[in-house]
């Protein structure tokens, strides 16, 4: 089912959570992000971000936090592997995903 058709129907919480994970993984794969930068970029609450990142393994995406400084939160997330997910598909549909989950698309956030 195309994303447009899915968006017009009522979407389950699980489906939105899945799309949120894809969106966040896309952002992390594109640039260096930590919780603060992801919060500023997406407007998602810190706890939502933490829960989504912690659940990446559930869909096969492996992520690691790269320590970049002496403070615990000094660093960024890095995607180790997308597992069974096609990162190319996510790249192609990122604007639609952003619209469905209610955040600015990366291109809009930079404007």
Tab-separated table of N, CA and C in Angstrom:
chain	number	residue	atom	x	y	z
A	1	UNK	N	0.845	-1.174	0.000
A	1	UNK	CA	0.000	0.000	0.000
A	1	UNK	C	0.895	1.243	0.000
A	2	UNK	N	0.669	2.142	-0.947
A	2	UNK	CA	1.457	3.379	-0.982
A	2	UNK	C	1.241	4.195	0.288
A	3	UNK	N	2.218	4.999	0.610
A	3	UNK	CA	2.121	5.813	1.818
A	3	UNK	C	0.940	6.766	1.775
A	4	UNK	N	0.648	7.342	0.609
A	4	UNK	CA	-0.468	8.279	0.516
A	4	UNK	C	-1.770	7.596	0.908
A	5	UNK	N	-1.981	6.379	0.410
A	5	UNK	CA	-3.203	5.650	0.719
A	5	UNK	C	-3.251	5.303	2.200
A	6	UNK	N	-2.101	4.941	2.764
A	6	UNK	CA	-2.055	4.608	4.186
A	6	UNK	C	-2.354	5.831	5.033
A	7	UNK	N	-1.922	6.989	4.593
A	7	UNK	CA	-2.111	8.216	5.364
A	7	UNK	C	-3.572	8.646	5.393
A	8	UNK	N	-4.321	8.322	4.341
A	8	UNK	CA	-5.717	8.735	4.300
A	8	UNK	C	-6.590	7.845	5.176
A	9	UNK	N	-6.123	6.633	5.445
A	9	UNK	CA	-6.853	5.739	6.335
A	9	UNK	C	-6.375	5.992	7.756
A	10	UNK	N	-7.132	5.515	8.734
A	10	UNK	CA	-6.658	5.680	10.105
A	10	UNK	C	-5.453	4.772	10.300
A	11	UNK	N	-4.382	5.363	10.801
A	11	UNK	CA	-3.131	4.637	10.949
A	11	UNK	C	-2.941	4.245	12.413
A	12	UNK	N	-2.511	3.019	12.635
A	12	UNK	CA	-2.319	2.542	13.999
A	12	UNK	C	-1.116	3.219	14.647
A	13	UNK	N	-1.098	3.187	15.973
A	13	UNK	CA	0.033	3.726	16.717
A	13	UNK	C	1.318	2.992	16.348
A	14	UNK	N	1.202	1.686	16.130
A	14	UNK	CA	2.366	0.884	15.795
A	14	UNK	C	2.960	1.294	14.455
A	15	UNK	N	2.090	1.587	13.501
A	15	UNK	CA	2.565	1.997	12.181
A	15	UNK	C	3.270	3.356	12.265
A	16	UNK	N	2.686	4.282	13.015
A	16	UNK	CA	3.322	5.579	13.193
A	16	UNK	C	4.665	5.437	13.908
A	17	UNK	N	4.722	4.557	14.906
A	17	UNK	CA	5.982	4.323	15.629
A	17	UNK	C	7.039	3.751	14.687
A	18	UNK	N	6.621	2.854	13.787
A	18	UNK	CA	7.534	2.279	12.798
A	18	UNK	C	8.071	3.367	11.880
A	19	UNK	N	7.180	4.216	11.373
A	19	UNK	CA	7.603	5.305	10.492
A	19	UNK	C	8.489	6.308	11.231
A	20	UNK	N	8.209	6.548	12.505
A	20	UNK	CA	9.044	7.448	13.303
A	20	UNK	C	10.472	6.901	13.393
A	21	UNK	N	10.592	5.597	13.597
A	21	UNK	CA	11.920	4.976	13.667
A	21	UNK	C	12.655	5.120	12.340
A	22	UNK	N	11.953	4.900	11.241
A	22	UNK	CA	12.582	5.057	9.924
A	22	UNK	C	13.055	6.490	9.723
A	23	UNK	N	12.232	7.441	10.124
A	23	UNK	CA	12.560	8.858	9.963
A	23	UNK	C	13.801	9.220	10.787
A	24	UNK	N	13.822	8.804	12.040
A	24	UNK	CA	14.961	9.114	12.900
A	24	UNK	C	16.233	8.449	12.387
A	25	UNK	N	16.127	7.210	11.930
A	25	UNK	CA	17.297	6.524	11.379
A	25	UNK	C	17.823	7.265	10.155
A	26	UNK	N	16.906	7.764	9.342
A	26	UNK	CA	17.311	8.541	8.167
A	26	UNK	C	18.102	9.778	8.595
A	27	UNK	N	17.602	10.491	9.593
A	27	UNK	CA	18.294	11.689	10.073
A	27	UNK	C	19.683	11.348	10.602
A	28	UNK	N	19.776	10.253	11.361
A	28	UNK	CA	21.061	9.849	11.940
A	28	UNK	C	22.040	9.367	10.889
A	29	UNK	N	21.516	8.799	9.816
A	29	UNK	CA	22.372	8.285	8.748
A	29	UNK	C	22.895	9.422	7.878
A	30	UNK	N	22.136	10.512	7.851
A	30	UNK	CA	22.459	11.666	7.012
A	30	UNK	C	23.468	12.604	7.663
A	31	UNK	N	23.322	12.823	8.968
A	31	UNK	CA	24.176	13.759	9.707
A	31	UNK	C	24.414	13.233	11.113
A	32	UNK	N	25.331	13.877	11.823
A	32	UNK	CA	25.596	13.520	13.220
A	32	UNK	C	24.556	14.198	14.115
A	33	UNK	N	23.808	13.378	14.851
A	33	UNK	CA	22.769	13.908	15.737
A	33	UNK	C	22.852	13.268	17.110
A	34	UNK	N	22.511	14.055	18.131
A	34	UNK	CA	22.305	13.551	19.479
A	34	UNK	C	20.862	13.874	19.855
A	35	UNK	N	20.473	13.567	21.092
A	35	UNK	CA	19.076	13.806	21.479
A	35	UNK	C	18.682	15.274	21.360
A	36	UNK	N	19.578	16.154	21.755
A	36	UNK	CA	19.261	17.580	21.706
A	36	UNK	C	19.024	18.056	20.274
A	37	UNK	N	19.904	17.674	19.357
A	37	UNK	CA	19.735	18.120	17.969
A	37	UNK	C	18.504	17.474	17.328
A	38	UNK	N	18.217	16.219	17.673
A	38	UNK	CA	17.017	15.569	17.144
A	38	UNK	C	15.755	16.234	17.693
A	39	UNK	N	15.790	16.617	18.964
A	39	UNK	CA	14.656	17.306	19.570
A	39	UNK	C	14.403	18.641	18.884
A	40	UNK	N	15.459	19.398	18.640
A	40	UNK	CA	15.314	20.701	17.982
A	40	UNK	C	14.826	20.551	16.541
A	41	UNK	N	15.325	19.541	15.852
A	41	UNK	CA	14.990	19.339	14.447
A	41	UNK	C	13.562	18.825	14.256
A	42	UNK	N	13.142	17.905	15.117
A	42	UNK	CA	11.844	17.253	14.917
A	42	UNK	C	10.732	17.792	15.804
A	43	UNK	N	11.103	18.380	16.940
A	43	UNK	CA	10.100	18.809	17.898
A	43	UNK	C	9.545	17.662	18.729
A	44	UNK	N	10.092	16.461	18.545
A	44	UNK	CA	9.641	15.306	19.325
A	44	UNK	C	10.193	15.411	20.744
A	45	UNK	N	9.395	15.001	21.730
A	45	UNK	CA	9.885	15.007	23.108
A	45	UNK	C	11.093	14.075	23.281
A	46	UNK	N	11.949	14.434	24.208
A	46	UNK	CA	13.163	13.658	24.476
A	46	UNK	C	12.837	12.184	24.769
A	47	UNK	N	11.798	11.959	25.573
A	47	UNK	CA	11.446	10.578	25.939
A	47	UNK	C	10.988	9.779	24.712
A	48	UNK	N	10.245	10.399	23.822
A	48	UNK	CA	9.816	9.736	22.590
A	48	UNK	C	11.036	9.359	21.753
A	49	UNK	N	11.982	10.279	21.658
A	49	UNK	CA	13.213	10.006	20.913
A	49	UNK	C	13.975	8.848	21.534
A	50	UNK	N	14.139	8.863	22.850
A	50	UNK	CA	14.871	7.792	23.532
A	50	UNK	C	14.193	6.444	23.322
A	51	UNK	N	12.869	6.413	23.474
A	51	UNK	CA	12.129	5.157	23.294
A	51	UNK	C	12.241	4.642	21.863
A	52	UNK	N	12.147	5.544	20.896
A	52	UNK	CA	12.234	5.146	19.484
A	52	UNK	C	13.615	4.590	19.163
A	53	UNK	N	14.646	5.274	19.620
A	53	UNK	CA	16.021	4.824	19.352
A	53	UNK	C	16.284	3.483	20.026
A	54	UNK	N	15.788	3.326	21.259
A	54	UNK	CA	15.973	2.065	21.976
A	54	UNK	C	15.279	0.906	21.262
A	55	UNK	N	14.228	1.198	20.521
A	55	UNK	CA	13.453	0.151	19.837
A	55	UNK	C	13.909	-0.080	18.390
A	56	UNK	N	14.976	0.546	17.948
A	56	UNK	CA	15.480	0.316	16.586
A	56	UNK	C	15.744	-1.162	16.329
A	57	UNK	N	16.301	-1.855	17.313
A	57	UNK	CA	16.627	-3.281	17.143
A	57	UNK	C	15.383	-4.100	16.790
A	58	UNK	N	14.216	-3.651	17.262
A	58	UNK	CA	12.969	-4.378	16.982
A	58	UNK	C	12.692	-4.484	15.491
A	59	UNK	N	13.164	-3.510	14.711
A	59	UNK	CA	12.937	-3.557	13.264
A	59	UNK	C	14.227	-3.860	12.493
A	60	UNK	N	15.289	-4.224	13.223
A	60	UNK	CA	16.520	-4.667	12.572
A	60	UNK	C	17.571	-3.595	12.351
A	61	UNK	N	17.304	-2.375	12.785
A	61	UNK	CA	18.278	-1.297	12.611
A	61	UNK	C	19.193	-1.276	13.830
A	62	UNK	N	20.505	-1.316	13.586
A	62	UNK	CA	21.476	-1.232	14.679
A	62	UNK	C	22.079	0.162	14.707
A	63	UNK	N	22.077	0.741	15.891
A	63	UNK	CA	22.597	2.094	16.085
A	63	UNK	C	23.565	2.066	17.263
A	64	UNK	N	24.543	2.956	17.217
A	64	UNK	CA	25.453	3.083	18.354
A	64	UNK	C	25.643	4.556	18.664
A	65	UNK	N	25.970	4.826	19.915
A	65	UNK	CA	26.274	6.197	20.312
A	65	UNK	C	27.787	6.335	20.317
A	66	UNK	N	28.286	7.271	19.533
A	66	UNK	CA	29.718	7.511	19.429
A	66	UNK	C	30.066	8.641	20.387
A	67	UNK	N	30.844	8.305	21.423
A	67	UNK	CA	31.261	9.302	22.414
A	67	UNK	C	32.261	10.244	21.765
A	68	UNK	N	31.971	11.531	21.831
A	68	UNK	CA	32.817	12.530	21.188
A	68	UNK	C	33.080	13.666	22.177
A	69	UNK	N	33.815	13.356	23.224
A	69	UNK	CA	34.086	14.336	24.272
A	69	UNK	C	34.033	13.666	25.626
A	70	UNK	N	34.268	14.438	26.666
A	70	UNK	CA	34.348	13.856	28.001
A	70	UNK	C	32.979	13.741	28.684
A	71	UNK	N	32.030	14.585	28.306
A	71	UNK	CA	30.706	14.519	28.921
A	71	UNK	C	29.920	13.340	28.368
A	72	UNK	N	29.027	12.785	29.201
A	72	UNK	CA	28.251	11.613	28.787
A	72	UNK	C	27.410	11.869	27.545
A	73	UNK	N	26.840	13.064	27.422
A	73	UNK	CA	25.965	13.330	26.282
A	73	UNK	C	26.702	13.980	25.117
A	74	UNK	N	28.023	14.083	25.217
A	74	UNK	CA	28.804	14.654	24.117
A	74	UNK	C	29.082	13.542	23.110
A	75	UNK	N	28.411	13.603	22.009
A	75	UNK	CA	28.578	12.582	20.990
A	75	UNK	C	27.395	12.581	20.045
A	76	UNK	N	27.281	11.515	19.286
A	76	UNK	CA	26.231	11.437	18.282
A	76	UNK	C	25.871	9.985	18.017
A	77	UNK	N	24.695	9.790	17.443
A	77	UNK	CA	24.235	8.459	17.051
A	77	UNK	C	24.716	8.154	15.644
A	78	UNK	N	25.055	6.878	15.433
A	78	UNK	CA	25.499	6.430	14.111
A	78	UNK	C	24.791	5.123	13.783
A	79	UNK	N	24.225	5.049	12.593
A	79	UNK	CA	23.583	3.819	12.145
A	79	UNK	C	24.678	2.836	11.745
A	80	UNK	N	24.673	1.661	12.367
A	80	UNK	CA	25.649	0.617	12.046
A	80	UNK	C	25.157	-0.173	10.844
A	81	UNK	N	23.890	-0.568	10.878
A	81	UNK	CA	23.285	-1.275	9.750
A	81	UNK	C	21.780	-1.038	9.737
A	82	UNK	N	21.245	-0.966	8.533
A	82	UNK	CA	19.797	-0.829	8.355
A	82	UNK	C	19.105	-2.180	8.413
A	83	UNK	N	19.864	-3.267	8.485
A	83	UNK	CA	19.258	-4.597	8.529
A	83	UNK	C	18.401	-4.832	7.302
A	84	UNK	N	17.152	-5.279	7.493
A	84	UNK	CA	16.291	-5.596	6.344
A	84	UNK	C	15.627	-4.373	5.713
A	85	UNK	N	15.843	-3.206	6.270
A	85	UNK	CA	15.197	-1.991	5.773
A	85	UNK	C	16.021	-1.396	4.638
A	86	UNK	N	15.356	-0.948	3.594
A	86	UNK	CA	16.030	-0.287	2.477
A	86	UNK	C	16.173	1.202	2.777
A	87	UNK	N	17.394	1.632	3.052
A	87	UNK	CA	17.614	3.054	3.329
A	87	UNK	C	17.313	3.898	2.088
A	88	UNK	N	17.486	3.328	0.909
A	88	UNK	CA	17.179	4.052	-0.335
A	88	UNK	C	15.676	4.334	-0.419
A	89	UNK	N	14.849	3.369	0.002
A	89	UNK	CA	13.406	3.581	-0.007
A	89	UNK	C	13.040	4.700	0.960
A	90	UNK	N	13.642	4.681	2.140
A	90	UNK	CA	13.358	5.722	3.140
A	90	UNK	C	13.779	7.077	2.592
A	91	UNK	N	14.953	7.157	1.957
A	91	UNK	CA	15.410	8.417	1.359
A	91	UNK	C	14.388	8.964	0.365
A	92	UNK	N	13.838	8.080	-0.435
A	92	UNK	CA	12.873	8.467	-1.466
A	92	UNK	C	11.552	8.955	-0.863
A	93	UNK	N	11.156	8.396	0.270
A	93	UNK	CA	9.846	8.675	0.854
A	93	UNK	C	9.907	9.518	2.130
A	94	UNK	N	11.045	10.111	2.430
A	94	UNK	CA	11.212	10.810	3.715
A	94	UNK	C	10.231	11.967	3.890
A	95	UNK	N	9.918	12.692	2.840
A	95	UNK	CA	8.962	13.802	2.968
A	95	UNK	C	7.564	13.293	3.323
A	96	UNK	N	7.159	12.193	2.706
A	96	UNK	CA	5.852	11.598	3.004
A	96	UNK	C	5.817	11.076	4.438
A	97	UNK	N	6.898	10.431	4.851
A	97	UNK	CA	6.983	9.897	6.215
A	97	UNK	C	6.873	11.041	7.219
A	98	UNK	N	7.610	12.116	6.963
A	98	UNK	CA	7.584	13.278	7.859
A	98	UNK	C	6.168	13.843	7.968
A	99	UNK	N	5.468	13.925	6.849
A	99	UNK	CA	4.098	14.454	6.860
A	99	UNK	C	3.174	13.557	7.671
A	100	UNK	N	3.319	12.268	7.524
A	100	UNK	CA	2.449	11.322	8.225
A	100	UNK	C	2.674	11.380	9.730
A	101	UNK	N	3.931	11.487	10.160
A	101	UNK	CA	4.199	11.500	11.601
A	101	UNK	C	4.115	12.900	12.193
A	102	UNK	N	3.917	13.894	11.338
A	102	UNK	CA	3.666	15.249	11.823
A	102	UNK	C	4.893	16.054	12.204
A	103	UNK	N	5.989	15.860	11.481
A	103	UNK	CA	7.194	16.668	11.720
A	103	UNK	C	7.600	17.325	10.413
A	104	UNK	N	8.462	18.313	10.489
A	104	UNK	CA	8.979	18.947	9.279
A	104	UNK	C	9.900	17.976	8.546
A	105	UNK	N	9.780	17.955	7.236
A	105	UNK	CA	10.704	17.174	6.420
A	105	UNK	C	12.092	17.796	6.551
A	106	UNK	N	13.151	17.009	6.393
A	106	UNK	CA	14.504	17.549	6.517
A	106	UNK	C	14.742	18.763	5.633
A	107	UNK	N	14.201	18.765	4.419
A	107	UNK	CA	14.387	19.901	3.514
A	107	UNK	C	13.682	21.148	4.063
A	108	UNK	N	12.535	20.986	4.736
A	108	UNK	CA	11.807	22.106	5.312
A	108	UNK	C	12.503	22.624	6.569
A	109	UNK	N	13.112	21.720	7.334
A	109	UNK	CA	13.762	22.118	8.577
A	109	UNK	C	14.994	22.982	8.316
A	110	UNK	N	15.610	22.793	7.162
A	110	UNK	CA	16.809	23.549	6.837
A	110	UNK	C	16.486	24.921	6.274
A	111	UNK	N	15.258	25.111	5.784
A	111	UNK	CA	14.877	26.376	5.160
A	111	UNK	C	14.696	27.487	6.167
